[in-house]
């Protein structure tokens, strides 16, 4: 099926939007936002959509820009976030790409680490009921299908280091600077 045709069965709406950190792939099902992907150039976006179609058993539809239905509100809220006017995403989320401990940790992150704050991997493990599981928390952050919205960039090393990030350390620095946690870069 041509990705611009409207699907008739289970479906996934997707698009790529520009942001303050480069192109982002957004995908949603009728249940909610299901995937956010950083650095979504054409080849990466195509691979990601192929994987989502396979994993979710859904047809994909990419509407013309400005004609999104399922993604209209996520796009609006992401634009407000990057403009500095949104501090908490209020979106329905489709959690099918996360399960078990990873989902538990991501839900705790979303619930307890607000805009402009950070938490150490070990502290988040303790909050999620698994003290001593800092490395597992790092794995959960790496598997986050909804970065930015479920703000894994707010998880840092317990010793004050910035830690890793699936979108790249510079992207993490940019997001933490946007939220006022780090100073803005000089250039």
Short mmCIF file of C-alpha atoms in Angstrom, two decimals:
data_model
loop_
_atom_site.label_atom_id
_atom_site.label_comp_id
_atom_site.label_asym_id
_atom_site.label_seq_id
_atom_site.Cartn_x
_atom_site.Cartn_y
_atom_site.Cartn_z
CA UNK A 1 0.00 0.00 0.00
CA UNK A 2 1.20 3.49 -0.79
CA UNK A 3 2.05 5.10 2.56
CA UNK A 4 -0.13 8.12 1.70
CA UNK A 5 -3.31 6.02 1.32
CA UNK A 6 -5.65 5.87 4.31
CA UNK A 7 -5.60 2.33 5.81
CA UNK A 8 -8.85 0.47 6.49
CA UNK A 9 -7.78 -1.95 9.27
CA UNK A 10 -5.50 -1.54 12.30
CA UNK A 11 -3.36 1.43 11.49
CA UNK A 12 -0.46 3.57 12.42
CA UNK A 13 -0.22 7.25 11.52
CA UNK A 14 3.31 8.58 11.19
CA UNK A 15 5.25 11.63 10.15
CA UNK A 16 8.62 13.31 10.49
CA UNK A 17 8.73 16.78 12.05
CA UNK A 18 11.54 19.28 12.45
CA UNK A 19 12.50 20.11 16.02
CA UNK A 20 15.13 21.95 18.01
CA UNK A 21 17.19 18.73 17.96
CA UNK A 22 16.70 17.64 14.35
CA UNK A 23 14.07 15.54 12.58
CA UNK A 24 11.82 13.44 14.82
CA UNK A 25 9.75 10.52 13.65
CA UNK A 26 6.38 10.37 15.41
CA UNK A 27 4.01 7.42 15.17
CA UNK A 28 0.61 6.94 16.76
CA UNK A 29 -2.12 4.33 16.86
CA UNK A 30 -5.73 5.02 17.83
CA UNK A 31 -4.62 4.14 21.41
CA UNK A 32 -2.01 6.93 21.51
CA UNK A 33 1.53 7.96 20.65
CA UNK A 34 3.54 4.76 20.22
CA UNK A 35 6.98 5.87 18.98
CA UNK A 36 9.32 8.86 18.91
CA UNK A 37 12.62 8.44 17.06
CA UNK A 38 15.54 10.88 16.98
CA UNK A 39 17.59 11.79 13.89
CA UNK A 40 14.85 10.51 11.57
CA UNK A 41 16.36 10.96 8.15
CA UNK A 42 14.57 9.21 5.26
CA UNK A 43 16.39 5.86 5.55
CA UNK A 44 16.06 5.68 9.33
CA UNK A 45 12.37 6.64 9.17
CA UNK A 46 11.71 3.97 6.54
CA UNK A 47 13.42 1.27 8.65
CA UNK A 48 11.55 2.36 11.79
CA UNK A 49 8.15 2.32 10.08
CA UNK A 50 8.86 -1.12 8.61
CA UNK A 51 9.71 -2.39 12.08
CA UNK A 52 6.58 -0.83 13.61
CA UNK A 53 4.34 -2.32 10.91
CA UNK A 54 5.82 -5.73 11.66
CA UNK A 55 5.67 -5.44 15.47
CA UNK A 56 2.19 -3.91 15.67
CA UNK A 57 0.56 -5.75 12.78
CA UNK A 58 -0.77 -2.48 11.41
CA UNK A 59 -0.84 -0.63 8.13
CA UNK A 60 1.01 2.69 8.03
CA UNK A 61 -0.38 5.97 6.82
CA UNK A 62 1.64 9.17 6.39
CA UNK A 63 -0.75 12.10 5.95
CA UNK A 64 0.19 15.28 4.17
CA UNK A 65 1.75 17.82 6.57
CA UNK A 66 -0.99 19.69 8.41
CA UNK A 67 -3.53 16.89 7.83
CA UNK A 68 -2.49 14.65 10.71
CA UNK A 69 -5.30 13.26 12.85
CA UNK A 70 -3.72 11.02 15.48
CA UNK A 71 -0.55 13.11 15.54
CA UNK A 72 -2.05 16.61 15.55
CA UNK A 73 -1.89 16.98 19.34
CA UNK A 74 1.55 15.36 19.78
CA UNK A 75 2.94 17.73 17.14
CA UNK A 76 1.33 20.73 18.84
CA UNK A 77 2.71 19.73 22.24
CA UNK A 78 6.22 19.03 20.89
CA UNK A 79 6.27 22.46 19.24
CA UNK A 80 5.22 24.04 22.55
CA UNK A 81 7.90 22.06 24.42
CA UNK A 82 10.66 23.27 22.09
CA UNK A 83 9.27 26.83 22.29
CA UNK A 84 9.63 26.62 26.09
CA UNK A 85 5.91 26.92 26.85
CA UNK A 86 5.08 23.28 27.69
CA UNK A 87 6.48 21.59 30.78
CA UNK A 88 4.43 18.36 30.87
CA UNK A 89 3.13 16.32 27.97
CA UNK A 90 -0.51 15.32 28.36
CA UNK A 91 -0.99 12.73 25.66
CA UNK A 92 -2.51 9.27 25.43
CA UNK A 93 0.35 6.78 25.10
CA UNK A 94 0.31 3.35 23.50
CA UNK A 95 2.72 1.30 25.65
CA UNK A 96 2.78 -1.86 23.50
CA UNK A 97 6.48 -1.43 22.67
CA UNK A 98 7.50 -1.58 26.35
CA UNK A 99 6.79 -4.18 29.00
CA UNK A 100 7.83 -5.61 32.34
CA UNK A 101 10.54 -3.84 34.33
CA UNK A 102 11.30 -1.43 31.49
CA UNK A 103 7.71 -0.17 31.42
CA UNK A 104 7.58 0.01 35.22
CA UNK A 105 10.70 2.22 35.28
CA UNK A 106 9.47 4.43 32.43
CA UNK A 107 6.12 4.94 34.17
CA UNK A 108 7.94 5.89 37.39
CA UNK A 109 10.16 8.30 35.47
CA UNK A 110 7.15 9.94 33.87
CA UNK A 111 5.33 10.15 37.21
CA UNK A 112 8.13 11.39 39.45
CA UNK A 113 10.74 13.36 37.49
CA UNK A 114 9.26 16.68 36.33
CA UNK A 115 10.52 19.20 33.80
CA UNK A 116 13.72 20.93 34.88
CA UNK A 117 14.89 18.19 37.24
CA UNK A 118 17.09 15.14 36.98
CA UNK A 119 17.40 11.81 38.79
CA UNK A 120 20.27 9.33 39.04
CA UNK A 121 19.94 5.84 37.62
CA UNK A 122 20.25 4.35 41.12
CA UNK A 123 17.66 6.70 42.62
CA UNK A 124 15.19 5.89 39.84
CA UNK A 125 15.79 2.18 40.44
CA UNK A 126 14.93 2.68 44.13
CA UNK A 127 11.81 4.70 43.27
CA UNK A 128 10.71 1.88 40.95
CA UNK A 129 11.08 -0.61 43.80
CA UNK A 130 14.35 -2.18 42.64
CA UNK A 131 17.21 -0.68 44.66
CA UNK A 132 20.55 -1.70 43.25
CA UNK A 133 19.22 -2.06 39.69
CA UNK A 134 20.85 1.09 38.26
CA UNK A 135 22.25 -0.78 35.26
CA UNK A 136 18.83 -2.25 34.49
CA UNK A 137 17.41 1.29 34.66
CA UNK A 138 20.01 2.32 32.07
CA UNK A 139 18.81 -0.50 29.83
CA UNK A 140 15.20 0.62 30.33
CA UNK A 141 16.13 4.16 29.29
CA UNK A 142 17.83 2.79 26.16
CA UNK A 143 14.68 0.87 25.25
CA UNK A 144 12.33 3.85 25.74
CA UNK A 145 10.03 4.00 22.70
CA UNK A 146 8.78 7.47 23.69
CA UNK A 147 11.82 9.67 24.42
CA UNK A 148 11.10 13.36 25.01
CA UNK A 149 7.52 12.58 26.03
CA UNK A 150 8.72 10.08 28.65
CA UNK A 151 11.81 12.14 29.44
CA UNK A 152 14.70 9.68 29.72
CA UNK A 153 17.08 12.61 29.09
CA UNK A 154 16.41 13.56 32.75
CA UNK A 155 18.19 10.42 34.03
CA UNK A 156 21.86 11.06 34.79
CA UNK A 157 24.75 9.31 36.49
CA UNK A 158 24.67 9.27 40.29
CA UNK A 159 28.08 10.97 40.45
CA UNK A 160 26.83 13.97 38.47
CA UNK A 161 27.93 12.81 35.01
CA UNK A 162 25.48 13.27 32.16
CA UNK A 163 25.31 9.56 31.25
CA UNK A 164 24.42 8.05 27.91
CA UNK A 165 21.48 8.76 25.66
CA UNK A 166 19.97 7.02 22.64
CA UNK A 167 19.68 10.34 20.81
CA UNK A 168 23.34 11.15 21.50
CA UNK A 169 24.97 12.99 24.38
CA UNK A 170 24.82 16.37 22.59
CA UNK A 171 21.08 15.95 22.13
CA UNK A 172 20.77 15.15 25.84
CA UNK A 173 22.80 18.27 26.72
CA UNK A 174 20.57 20.37 24.48
CA UNK A 175 17.38 19.04 26.12
CA UNK A 176 18.74 19.56 29.64
CA UNK A 177 19.78 23.10 28.69
CA UNK A 178 16.30 23.75 27.25
CA UNK A 179 14.83 22.70 30.62
CA UNK A 180 17.29 24.89 32.54
CA UNK A 181 19.25 22.04 34.12
CA UNK A 182 22.46 22.86 32.24
CA UNK A 183 23.69 26.21 30.93
CA UNK A 184 23.00 26.94 27.28
CA UNK A 185 26.03 26.26 25.06
CA UNK A 186 28.14 29.29 24.25
CA UNK A 187 28.03 28.55 20.53
#
